[in-house]
XYZ file of C-alpha atoms in Angstrom:
627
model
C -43.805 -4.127 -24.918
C -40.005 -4.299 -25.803
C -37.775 -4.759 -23.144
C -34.551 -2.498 -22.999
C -31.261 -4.330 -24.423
C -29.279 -5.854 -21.953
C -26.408 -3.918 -20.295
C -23.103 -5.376 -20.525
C -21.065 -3.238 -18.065
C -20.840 -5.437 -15.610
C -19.190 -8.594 -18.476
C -17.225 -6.102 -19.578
C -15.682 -5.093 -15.646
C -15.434 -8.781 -15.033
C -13.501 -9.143 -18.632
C -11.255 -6.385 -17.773
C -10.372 -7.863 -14.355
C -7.237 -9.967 -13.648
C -8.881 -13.635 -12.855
C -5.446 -15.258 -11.314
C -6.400 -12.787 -8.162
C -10.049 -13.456 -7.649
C -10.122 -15.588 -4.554
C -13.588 -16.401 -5.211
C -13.626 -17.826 -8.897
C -10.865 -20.287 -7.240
C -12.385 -21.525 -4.799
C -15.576 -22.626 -6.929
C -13.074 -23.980 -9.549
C -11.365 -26.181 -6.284
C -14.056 -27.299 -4.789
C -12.750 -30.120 -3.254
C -9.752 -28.455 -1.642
C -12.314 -25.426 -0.175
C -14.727 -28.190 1.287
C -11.798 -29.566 2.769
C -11.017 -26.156 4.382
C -14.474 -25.571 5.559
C -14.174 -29.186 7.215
C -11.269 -28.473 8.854
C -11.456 -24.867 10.013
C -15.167 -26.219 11.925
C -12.932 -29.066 13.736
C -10.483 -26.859 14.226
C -13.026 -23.823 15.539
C -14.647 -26.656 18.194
C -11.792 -28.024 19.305
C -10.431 -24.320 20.097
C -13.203 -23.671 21.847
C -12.897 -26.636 23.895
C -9.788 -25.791 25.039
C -9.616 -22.167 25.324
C -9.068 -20.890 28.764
C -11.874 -19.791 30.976
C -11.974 -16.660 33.492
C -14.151 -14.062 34.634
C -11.715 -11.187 33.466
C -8.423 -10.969 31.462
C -5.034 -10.859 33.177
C -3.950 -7.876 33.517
C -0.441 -6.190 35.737
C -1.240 -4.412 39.023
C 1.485 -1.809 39.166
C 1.223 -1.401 42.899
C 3.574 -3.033 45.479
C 4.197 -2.327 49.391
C 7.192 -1.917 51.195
C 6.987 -2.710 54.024
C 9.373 -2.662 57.731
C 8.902 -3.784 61.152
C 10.615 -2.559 63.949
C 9.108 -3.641 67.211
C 9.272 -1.197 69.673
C 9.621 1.630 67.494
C 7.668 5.269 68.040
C 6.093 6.552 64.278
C 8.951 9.373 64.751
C 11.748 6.927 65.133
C 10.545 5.009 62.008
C 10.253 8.323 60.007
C 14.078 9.690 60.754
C 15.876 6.038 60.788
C 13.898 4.115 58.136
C 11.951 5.764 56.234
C 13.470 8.629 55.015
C 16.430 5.994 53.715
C 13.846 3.512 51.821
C 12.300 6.344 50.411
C 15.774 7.484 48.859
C 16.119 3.978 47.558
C 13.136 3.158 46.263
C 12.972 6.559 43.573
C 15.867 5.211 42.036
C 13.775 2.723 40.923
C 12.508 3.079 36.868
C 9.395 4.256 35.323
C 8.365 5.446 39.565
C 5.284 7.672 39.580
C 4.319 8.550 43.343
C 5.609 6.840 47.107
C 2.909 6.960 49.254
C 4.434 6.289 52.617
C 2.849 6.253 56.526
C 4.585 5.580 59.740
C 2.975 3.937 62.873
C 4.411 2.381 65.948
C 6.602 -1.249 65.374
C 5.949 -0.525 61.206
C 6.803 1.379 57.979
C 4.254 0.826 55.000
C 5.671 2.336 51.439
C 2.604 2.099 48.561
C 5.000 2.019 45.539
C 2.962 3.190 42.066
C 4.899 2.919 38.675
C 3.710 4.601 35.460
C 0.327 3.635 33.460
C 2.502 2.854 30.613
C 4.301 0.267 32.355
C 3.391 -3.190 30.707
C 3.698 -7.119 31.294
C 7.410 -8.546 32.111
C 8.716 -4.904 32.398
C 6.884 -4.585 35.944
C 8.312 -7.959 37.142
C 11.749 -6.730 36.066
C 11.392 -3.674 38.268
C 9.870 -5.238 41.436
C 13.189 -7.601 40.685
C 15.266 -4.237 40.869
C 13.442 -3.021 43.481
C 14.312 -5.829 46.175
C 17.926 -5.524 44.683
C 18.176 -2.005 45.855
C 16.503 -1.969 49.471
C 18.947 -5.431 50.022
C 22.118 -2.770 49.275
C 21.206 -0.465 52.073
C 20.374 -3.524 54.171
C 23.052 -3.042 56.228
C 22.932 0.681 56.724
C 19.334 0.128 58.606
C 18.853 -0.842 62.394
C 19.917 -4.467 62.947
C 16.587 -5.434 64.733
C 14.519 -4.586 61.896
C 12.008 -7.667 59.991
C 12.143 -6.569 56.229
C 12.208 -4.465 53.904
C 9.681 -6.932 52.320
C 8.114 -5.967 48.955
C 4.639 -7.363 48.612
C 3.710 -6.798 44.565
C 1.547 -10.446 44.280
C -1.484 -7.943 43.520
C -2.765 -9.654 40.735
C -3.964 -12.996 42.449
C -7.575 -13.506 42.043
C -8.932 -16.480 43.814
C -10.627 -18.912 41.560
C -12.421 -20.380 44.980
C -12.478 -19.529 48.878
C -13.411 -22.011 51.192
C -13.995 -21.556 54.961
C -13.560 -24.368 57.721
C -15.420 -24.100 60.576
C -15.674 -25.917 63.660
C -16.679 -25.199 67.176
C -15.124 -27.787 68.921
C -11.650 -27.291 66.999
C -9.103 -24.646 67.360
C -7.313 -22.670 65.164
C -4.191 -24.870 65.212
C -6.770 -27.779 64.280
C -8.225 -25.863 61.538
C -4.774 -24.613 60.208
C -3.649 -28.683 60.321
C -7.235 -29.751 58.244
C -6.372 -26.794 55.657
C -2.857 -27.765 55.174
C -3.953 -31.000 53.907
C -6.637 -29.715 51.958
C -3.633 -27.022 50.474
C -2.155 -30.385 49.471
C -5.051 -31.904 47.856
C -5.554 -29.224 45.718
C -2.176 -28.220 44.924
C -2.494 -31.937 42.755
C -5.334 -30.247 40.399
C -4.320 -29.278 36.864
C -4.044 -25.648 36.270
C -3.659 -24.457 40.027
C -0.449 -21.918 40.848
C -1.037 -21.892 44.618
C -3.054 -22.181 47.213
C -3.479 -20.105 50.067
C -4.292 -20.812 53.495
C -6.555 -17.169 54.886
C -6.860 -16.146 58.867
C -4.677 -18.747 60.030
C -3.313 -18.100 63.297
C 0.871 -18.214 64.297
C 0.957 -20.479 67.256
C 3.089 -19.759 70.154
C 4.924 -21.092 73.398
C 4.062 -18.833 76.074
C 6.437 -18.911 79.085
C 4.898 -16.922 81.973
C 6.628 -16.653 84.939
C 6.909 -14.388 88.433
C 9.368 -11.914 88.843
C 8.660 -11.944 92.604
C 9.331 -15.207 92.691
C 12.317 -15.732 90.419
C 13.487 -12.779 93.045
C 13.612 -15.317 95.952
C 14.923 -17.908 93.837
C 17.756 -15.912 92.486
C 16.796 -16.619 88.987
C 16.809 -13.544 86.429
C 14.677 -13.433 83.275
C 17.893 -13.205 81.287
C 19.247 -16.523 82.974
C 15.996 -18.520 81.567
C 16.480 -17.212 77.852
C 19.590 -18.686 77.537
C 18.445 -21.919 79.135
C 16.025 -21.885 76.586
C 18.323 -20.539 73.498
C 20.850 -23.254 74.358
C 18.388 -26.296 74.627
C 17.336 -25.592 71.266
C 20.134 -24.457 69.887
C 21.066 -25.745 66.169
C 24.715 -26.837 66.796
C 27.079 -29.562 64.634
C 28.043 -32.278 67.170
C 31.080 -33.883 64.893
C 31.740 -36.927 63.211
C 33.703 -40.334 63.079
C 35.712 -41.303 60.353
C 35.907 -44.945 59.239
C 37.924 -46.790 57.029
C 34.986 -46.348 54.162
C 32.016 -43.999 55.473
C 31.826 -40.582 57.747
C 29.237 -40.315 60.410
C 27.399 -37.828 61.972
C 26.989 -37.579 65.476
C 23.751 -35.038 65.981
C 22.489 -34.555 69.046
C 18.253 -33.960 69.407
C 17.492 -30.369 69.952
C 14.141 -30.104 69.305
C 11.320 -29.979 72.045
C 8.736 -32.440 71.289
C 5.797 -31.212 73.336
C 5.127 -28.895 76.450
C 6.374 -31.343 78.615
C 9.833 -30.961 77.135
C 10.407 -27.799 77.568
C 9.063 -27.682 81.363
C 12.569 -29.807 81.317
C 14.614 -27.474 80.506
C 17.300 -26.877 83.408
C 18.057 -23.487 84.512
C 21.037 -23.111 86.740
C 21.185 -19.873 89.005
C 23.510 -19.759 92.043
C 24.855 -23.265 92.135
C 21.364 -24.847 91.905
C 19.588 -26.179 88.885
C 15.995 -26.165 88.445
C 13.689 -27.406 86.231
C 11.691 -24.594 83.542
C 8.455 -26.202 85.158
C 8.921 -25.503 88.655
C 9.663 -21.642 88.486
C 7.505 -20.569 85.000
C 4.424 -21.713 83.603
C 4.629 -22.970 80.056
C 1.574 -23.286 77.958
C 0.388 -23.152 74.154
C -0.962 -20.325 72.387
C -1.638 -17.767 69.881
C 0.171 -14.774 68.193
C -1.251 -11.387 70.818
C -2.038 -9.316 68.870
C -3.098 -10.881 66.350
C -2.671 -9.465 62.641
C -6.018 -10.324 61.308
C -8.801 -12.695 61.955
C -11.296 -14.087 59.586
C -15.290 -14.913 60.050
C -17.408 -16.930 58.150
C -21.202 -16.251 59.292
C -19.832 -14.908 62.553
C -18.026 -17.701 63.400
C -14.050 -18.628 63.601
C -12.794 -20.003 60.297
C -9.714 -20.669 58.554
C -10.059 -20.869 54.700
C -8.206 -21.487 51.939
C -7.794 -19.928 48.625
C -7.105 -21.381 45.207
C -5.789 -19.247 42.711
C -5.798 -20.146 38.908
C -2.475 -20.266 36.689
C -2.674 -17.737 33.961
C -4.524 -19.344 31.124
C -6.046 -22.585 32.526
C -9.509 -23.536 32.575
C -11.513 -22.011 35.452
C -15.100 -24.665 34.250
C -12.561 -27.280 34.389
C -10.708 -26.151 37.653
C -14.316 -25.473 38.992
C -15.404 -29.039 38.312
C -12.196 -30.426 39.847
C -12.125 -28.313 42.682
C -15.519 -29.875 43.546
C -14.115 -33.162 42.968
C -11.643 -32.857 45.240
C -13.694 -31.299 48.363
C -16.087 -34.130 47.827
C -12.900 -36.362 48.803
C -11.857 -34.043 51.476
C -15.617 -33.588 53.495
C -15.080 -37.933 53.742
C -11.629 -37.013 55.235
C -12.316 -34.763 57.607
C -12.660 -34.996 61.311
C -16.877 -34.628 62.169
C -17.636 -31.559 63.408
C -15.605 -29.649 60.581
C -18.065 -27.427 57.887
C -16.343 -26.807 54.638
C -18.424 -23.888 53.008
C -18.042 -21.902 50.162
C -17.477 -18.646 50.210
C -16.866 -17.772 46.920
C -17.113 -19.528 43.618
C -15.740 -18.289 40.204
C -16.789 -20.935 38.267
C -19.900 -20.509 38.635
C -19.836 -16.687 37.704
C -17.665 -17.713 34.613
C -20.510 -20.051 33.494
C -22.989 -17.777 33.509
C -21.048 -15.678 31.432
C -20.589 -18.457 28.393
C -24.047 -19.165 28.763
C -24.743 -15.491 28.117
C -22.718 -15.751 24.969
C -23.973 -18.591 24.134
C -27.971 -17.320 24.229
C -26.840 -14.056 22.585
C -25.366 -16.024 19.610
C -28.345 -17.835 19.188
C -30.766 -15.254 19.400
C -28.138 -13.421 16.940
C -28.177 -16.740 14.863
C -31.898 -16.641 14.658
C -32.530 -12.835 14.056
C -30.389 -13.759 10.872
C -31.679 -16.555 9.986
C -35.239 -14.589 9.937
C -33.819 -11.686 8.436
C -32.189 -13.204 5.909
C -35.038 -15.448 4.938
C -37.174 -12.468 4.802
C -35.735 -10.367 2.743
C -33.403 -12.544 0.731
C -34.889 -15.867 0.540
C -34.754 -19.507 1.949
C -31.664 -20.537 -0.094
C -29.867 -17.051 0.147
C -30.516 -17.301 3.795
C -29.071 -20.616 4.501
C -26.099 -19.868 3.101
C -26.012 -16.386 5.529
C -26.943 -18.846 8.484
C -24.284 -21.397 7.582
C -21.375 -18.808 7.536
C -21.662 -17.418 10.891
C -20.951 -20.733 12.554
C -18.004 -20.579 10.163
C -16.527 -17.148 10.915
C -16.617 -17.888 14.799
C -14.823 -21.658 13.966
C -11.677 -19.800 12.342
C -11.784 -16.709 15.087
C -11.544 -19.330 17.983
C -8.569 -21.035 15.998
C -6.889 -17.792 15.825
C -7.801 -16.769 19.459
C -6.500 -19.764 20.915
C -3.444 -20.255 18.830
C -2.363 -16.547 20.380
C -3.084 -17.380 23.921
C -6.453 -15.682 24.289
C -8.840 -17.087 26.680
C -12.395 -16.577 26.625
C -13.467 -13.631 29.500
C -15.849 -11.031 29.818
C -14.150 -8.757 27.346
C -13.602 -11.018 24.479
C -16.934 -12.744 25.477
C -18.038 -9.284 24.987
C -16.333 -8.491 21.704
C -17.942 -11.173 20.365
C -20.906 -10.891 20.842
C -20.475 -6.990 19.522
C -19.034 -8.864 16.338
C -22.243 -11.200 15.957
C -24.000 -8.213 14.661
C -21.073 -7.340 12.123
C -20.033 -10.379 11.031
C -22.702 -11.373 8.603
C -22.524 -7.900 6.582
C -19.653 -9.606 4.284
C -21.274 -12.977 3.841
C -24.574 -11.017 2.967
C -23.008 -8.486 0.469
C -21.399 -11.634 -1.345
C -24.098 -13.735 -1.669
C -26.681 -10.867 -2.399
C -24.527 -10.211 -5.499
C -24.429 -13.424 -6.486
C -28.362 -13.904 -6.152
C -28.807 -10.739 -8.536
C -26.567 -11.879 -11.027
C -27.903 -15.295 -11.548
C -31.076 -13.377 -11.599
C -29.501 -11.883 -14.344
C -28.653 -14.843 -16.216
C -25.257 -15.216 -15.334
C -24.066 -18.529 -15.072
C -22.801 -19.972 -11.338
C -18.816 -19.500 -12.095
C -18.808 -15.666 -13.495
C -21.665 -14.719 -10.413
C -18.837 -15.663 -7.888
C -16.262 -14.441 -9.764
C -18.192 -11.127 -10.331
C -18.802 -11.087 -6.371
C -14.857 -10.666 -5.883
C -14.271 -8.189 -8.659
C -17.397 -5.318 -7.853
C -17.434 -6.490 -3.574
C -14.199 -7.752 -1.855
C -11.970 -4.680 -1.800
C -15.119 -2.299 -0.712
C -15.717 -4.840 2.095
C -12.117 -5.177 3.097
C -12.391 -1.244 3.138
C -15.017 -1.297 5.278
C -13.984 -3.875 7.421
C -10.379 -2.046 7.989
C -11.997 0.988 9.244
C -14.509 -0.490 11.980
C -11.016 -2.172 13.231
C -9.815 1.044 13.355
C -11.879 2.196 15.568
C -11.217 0.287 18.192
C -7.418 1.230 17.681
C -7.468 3.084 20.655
C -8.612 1.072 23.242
C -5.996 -1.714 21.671
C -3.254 0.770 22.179
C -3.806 2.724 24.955
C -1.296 2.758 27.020
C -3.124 2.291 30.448
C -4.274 -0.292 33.298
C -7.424 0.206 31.292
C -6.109 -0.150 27.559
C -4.064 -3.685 29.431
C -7.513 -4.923 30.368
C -9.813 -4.097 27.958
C -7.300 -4.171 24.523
C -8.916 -8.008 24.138
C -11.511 -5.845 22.308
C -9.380 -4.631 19.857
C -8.174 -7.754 18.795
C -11.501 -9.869 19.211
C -12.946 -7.822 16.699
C -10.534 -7.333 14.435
C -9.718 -10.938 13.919
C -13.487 -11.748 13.944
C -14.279 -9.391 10.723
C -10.608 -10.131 8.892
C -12.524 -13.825 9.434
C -15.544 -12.976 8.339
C -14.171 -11.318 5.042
C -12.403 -14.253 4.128
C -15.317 -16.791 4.297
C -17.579 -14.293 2.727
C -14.888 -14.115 -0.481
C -13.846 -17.665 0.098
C -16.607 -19.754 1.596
C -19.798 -17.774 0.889
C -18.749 -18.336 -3.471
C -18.706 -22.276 -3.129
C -21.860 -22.384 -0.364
C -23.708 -19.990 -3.208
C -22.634 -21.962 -5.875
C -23.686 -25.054 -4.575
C -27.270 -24.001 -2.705
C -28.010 -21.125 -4.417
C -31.076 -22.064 -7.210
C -30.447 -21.645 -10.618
C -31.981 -18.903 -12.966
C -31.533 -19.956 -16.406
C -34.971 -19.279 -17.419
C -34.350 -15.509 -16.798
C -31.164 -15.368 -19.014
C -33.092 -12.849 -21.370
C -34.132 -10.069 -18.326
C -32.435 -6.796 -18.680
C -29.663 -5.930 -15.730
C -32.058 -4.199 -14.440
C -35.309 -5.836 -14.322
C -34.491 -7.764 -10.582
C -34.429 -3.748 -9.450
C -37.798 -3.041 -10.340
C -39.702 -4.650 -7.014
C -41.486 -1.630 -5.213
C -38.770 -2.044 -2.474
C -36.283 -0.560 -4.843
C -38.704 2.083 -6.719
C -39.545 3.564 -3.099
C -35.643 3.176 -2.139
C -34.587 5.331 -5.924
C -37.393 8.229 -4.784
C -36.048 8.191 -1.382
C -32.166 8.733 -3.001
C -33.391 11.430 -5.906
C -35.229 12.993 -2.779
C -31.986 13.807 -0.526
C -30.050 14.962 -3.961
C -32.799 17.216 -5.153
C -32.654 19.052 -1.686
C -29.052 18.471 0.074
C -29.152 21.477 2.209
C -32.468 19.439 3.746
C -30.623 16.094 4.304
C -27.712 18.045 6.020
C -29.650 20.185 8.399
C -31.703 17.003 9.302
C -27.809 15.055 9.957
C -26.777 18.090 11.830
C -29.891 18.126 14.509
C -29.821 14.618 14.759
C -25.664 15.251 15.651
C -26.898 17.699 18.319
C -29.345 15.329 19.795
C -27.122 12.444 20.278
C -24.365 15.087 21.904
C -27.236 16.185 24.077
C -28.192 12.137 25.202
C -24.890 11.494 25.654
C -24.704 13.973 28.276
C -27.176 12.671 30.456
C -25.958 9.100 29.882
C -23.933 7.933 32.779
C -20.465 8.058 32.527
C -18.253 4.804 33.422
C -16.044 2.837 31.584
C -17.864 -0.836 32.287
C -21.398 -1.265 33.790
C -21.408 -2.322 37.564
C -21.243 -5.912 38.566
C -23.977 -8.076 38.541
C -22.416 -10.485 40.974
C -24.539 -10.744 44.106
C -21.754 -9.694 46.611
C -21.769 -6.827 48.816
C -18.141 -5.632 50.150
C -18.152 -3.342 52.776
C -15.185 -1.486 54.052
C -14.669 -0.321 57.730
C -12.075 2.366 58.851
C -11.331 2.887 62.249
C -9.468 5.030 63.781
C -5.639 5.241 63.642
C -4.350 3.251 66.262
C -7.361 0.771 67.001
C -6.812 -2.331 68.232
C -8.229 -5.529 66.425
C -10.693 -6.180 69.213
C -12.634 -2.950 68.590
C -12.217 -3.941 64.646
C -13.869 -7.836 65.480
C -16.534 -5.793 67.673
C -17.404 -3.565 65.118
C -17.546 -6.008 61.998
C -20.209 -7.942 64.443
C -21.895 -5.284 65.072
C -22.362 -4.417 61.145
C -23.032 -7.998 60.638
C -25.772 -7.891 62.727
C -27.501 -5.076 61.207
C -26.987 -6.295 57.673
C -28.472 -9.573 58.715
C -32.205 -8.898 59.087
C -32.248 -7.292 55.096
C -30.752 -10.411 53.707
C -33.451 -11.950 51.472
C -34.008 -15.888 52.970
C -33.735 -16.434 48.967
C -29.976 -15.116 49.526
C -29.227 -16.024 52.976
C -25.932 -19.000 52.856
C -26.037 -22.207 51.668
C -23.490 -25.147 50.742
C -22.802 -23.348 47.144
C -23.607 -19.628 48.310
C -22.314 -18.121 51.157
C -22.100 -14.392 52.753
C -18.359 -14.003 54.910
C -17.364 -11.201 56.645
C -13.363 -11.081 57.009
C -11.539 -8.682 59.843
C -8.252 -7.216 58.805
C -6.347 -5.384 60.801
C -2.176 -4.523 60.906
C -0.519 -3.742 63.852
């Protein structure tokens, strides 16, 4: 039986084309130059990845600050008509202002200050800037005894670790003393902004006296501040000039101890006595105090470490460990360093989830491919996706992008989409040599009938993530990574399949010479693509079938999707529980410590022994409370 004459269609499209734009006949004719590039964009891709920073979610600006005023001794109606009503005037001069959320209680004024969802990046620093400009104008039209206005907008501080010190036998000046040097210690590690010291308590000298007895002595209260005021006063004592040099005469002011200021002579009628003798002086704490902190029920003061934007958080996490390994052999026995929370360990977990899903992606190809496309044709799939993900981490990294759990995320949506290119490309190139085309036209043919219908395609999946990239929200700020993950992983992914993909077909690809007399289409006639030609004649012999079957399968997914639950990211996996306790207006911090006991206690007895606190995994329970 004759076989049909071949067509030539196809040589006479790639005849017709202009060769000096075809990407992919020049890379096959330099293939030294494109090996080179392949070389270098995998060293480059590793060492990207390397040093890309590490967190568990992308920066992001809290547009939330607090105002806030003290004015001990103040009612809630006195703060209302002499402070409040003035900040308030102030502060919605300030740009881009969406609400003031203000409350009054005795000795304090709290402002919640939200700007606009469209407010981005430097702009909000620039207004919290103008913000403490304006309340420092009307400074001087407030009450004199007032602490603030202070603007608190340092919302955006995660802590990359907490760590609680605990000691019975230690106080909480003791503890405050061992964290300060820890604070030091770590303020040495690479990629650390700050470090926090958390429930800390302000130390006090408490002077307690009798007003019975200062009575009989003669002595008034008034009479014993000024003692006190003047011993410790910060006064310049002069100076001698010599023939070459100036010196300072300074006398000591400073009390070195309780037993210095029991010193301190107060003079009332003619007669002097000593602080000692007619008060009783003693150490102590801040009463109330503004908020205590528990670590498994007992005292503790930790300390916080919070990452710089863009570092490392597997490296900080390994140093971090480093350096409480140093500081456990430096501290006093008796002291427990736990930890109460460890982001490192979370951001692991995270890459190693990335990691498994790009394998299992890699493999699913690698079957796939080898299935339906051969072991040659599939190599050359397998060896391109290592490729794409090489130049996207270049790009990534050059921009500042770190690797989180959205771009984590957007990559490993972009595993599934980044092969379709490579696989078009080389697919083409199989049937032609199939066809008896020689290596250089296949690859050049590739480019001509493939690359702009790809770049087509790959334009409008970008596009629709366009909207999360450029919304102009808290949300669009957090999540936008997406955007740009994917859209730099496919523009990669086209160029290796129209760049790469020619010179790895060209070179592993096998040849077909001895089918150079097959018709163009004899590879078409496997009973793959006889069933896939009835399947096509069937939906354009009856359309009005194949659109009433698109339309109820529009109306079931529209029906699913409303019983789908609707959030914008799934819940954490993280195995923390946070719970929140109101009380009353009012309360004191006592009845807040009692009650956070009490729901310790009852949370206690449902806490798995697999979850209960170790060295490396701890539960904490923190008391807040603002007078």
């Amino acid at each position: 039986m004759l076989q049909p004459p071949p067509l030539d269609g196809d040589r006479e499209q790639l005849q017709k084309s202009d060769l000096r734009w075809n990407m992919s006949r020049w890379a096959v004719t330099h293939p030294s130059f494109v090996w080179f590039l392949m070389i270098a964009v995998s060293i480059a891709g590793i060492a990207a990845y390397l040093r890309m920073g590490r967190a568990e979610d992308p920066s992001f600006t809290i547009k939330n600050s607090v105002v806030t005023v003290g004015w001990p001794g103040a009612t809630p109606d006195e703060m209302q008509r002499f402070v409040a009503q003035k900040i308030e005037d102030k502060i919605r001069e300030t740009p881009k202002l969406d609400f003031i959320l203000t409350y009054c209680i005795a000795d304090r004024m709290v402002s919640i200050v939200q700007l606009k969802e469209s407010v981005r990046g430097k702009e909000v620093s620039d207004i919290w800037y103008q913000l403490r400009k304006k309340l420092s104008d009307i400074r001087g039209d407030l009450p004199s005894e007032l602490i603030g206005p202070i603007v608190d907008d340092e919302f955006g501080d995660v802590y990359s670790g907490i760590f609680a010190f605990t000691g019975e036998q230690f106080t909480y000046a003791e503890l405050k003393r061992i964290c300060e040097q820890a604070r030091r210690r770590l303020l040495k590690l690479q990629d650390v902004e700050k470090v926090d010291i958390i429930g800390a308590q302000q130390e006090q000298i408490i002077v307690e006296f009798s007003h019975r007895k200062l009575s009989t002595l003669g002595i008034t209260p008034q009479q014993i501040f000024d003692s006190i005021s003047r011993q410790s006063a910060m006064l310049r004592s002069g100076s001698i000039d010599t023939s070459e040099d100036r010196i300072h005469i300074r006398v000591a002011k400073n009390f070195d101890g309780i037993a210095e200021i029991e010193a301190v002579p107060v003079e009332a009628a003619g007669k002097v006595f000593r602080l000692g003798d007619v008060a009783s002086v003693r150490r102590g704490y801040e009463t109330p105090a503004n908020h205590l902190a528990f670590f498994n029920g007992k005292p503790a003061v930790s300390v916080g470490v919070v990452m710089s934007k863009g570092g490392n958080v597997l490296a900080l996490g390994e140093a971090m460990n480093e350096a409480l390994s140093d500081i456990r052999k430096q501290v006093p026995e008796g002291v427990q360093i736990e930890t109460v929370s460890f982001q490192p360990r979370v951001v692991e977990a995270s890459v190693g989830e990335f990691l498994k899903s790009f394998l299992e992606a890699l493999v699913i190809v690698l079957v796939v491919s080898f299935l339906s496309l051969g072991l040659r044709t599939g190599i050359v799939v397998a060896l391109c996706v290592p490729l794409v993900l090489a130049l996207s981490f270049a790009v990534m990294q050059s921009i500042g992008m770190n690797l989180d759990r959205i771009t984590l995320g957007a990559l490993i949506l972009a595993l599934g989409l980044l092969v379709d290119d490579a696989i078009i490309a080389v697919e083409m190139m199989a049937v032609k040599l199939e066809q008896g085309w020689n290596r250089l036209d296949a690859a050049t043919f590739a480019w001509t009938s493939t690359a702009f219908p790809m770049f087509s395609g790959t334009l409008i999946t970008i596009a629709g993530f366009l909207p999360v990239g450029f919304a102009s929200s808290t949300s669009g700020e957090y999540a936008g990574g997406i955007f740009w993950v994917v859209g730099i992983t496919l523009t990669a992914s086209w160029l290796v399949a129209v760049i790469f993909t020619p010179m790895l077909g060209v070179s592993l690809l096998p040849d077909r010479g001895n089918h150079s007399n097959h018709g163009n289409d004899q590879v078409f006639q496997t009973v793959f693509h006889r069933s896939l030609r009835r399947a096509i004649r069937a939906a354009v012999t009856y359309p009005w079938l194949v659109v009433l079957i698109t339309f109820l399968m529009f109306l079931a997914a529209v029906f699913g999707m409303t019983k789908l639950q609707q959030q914008f990211f799934p819940r954490s996996s993280r195995t923390e529980l946070l719970v929140d306790v109101h009380m009353n207006q009012g309360s004191s911090i006592g009845a807040t410590e009692e009650m956070i006991h009490r729901v310790e206690g009852k949370l206690d007895p449902y806490l798995p022994k697999s979850l209960r606190p170790t060295n490396d995994e701890a539960v904490a329970g923190e008391v807040l409370h603002y007078a």
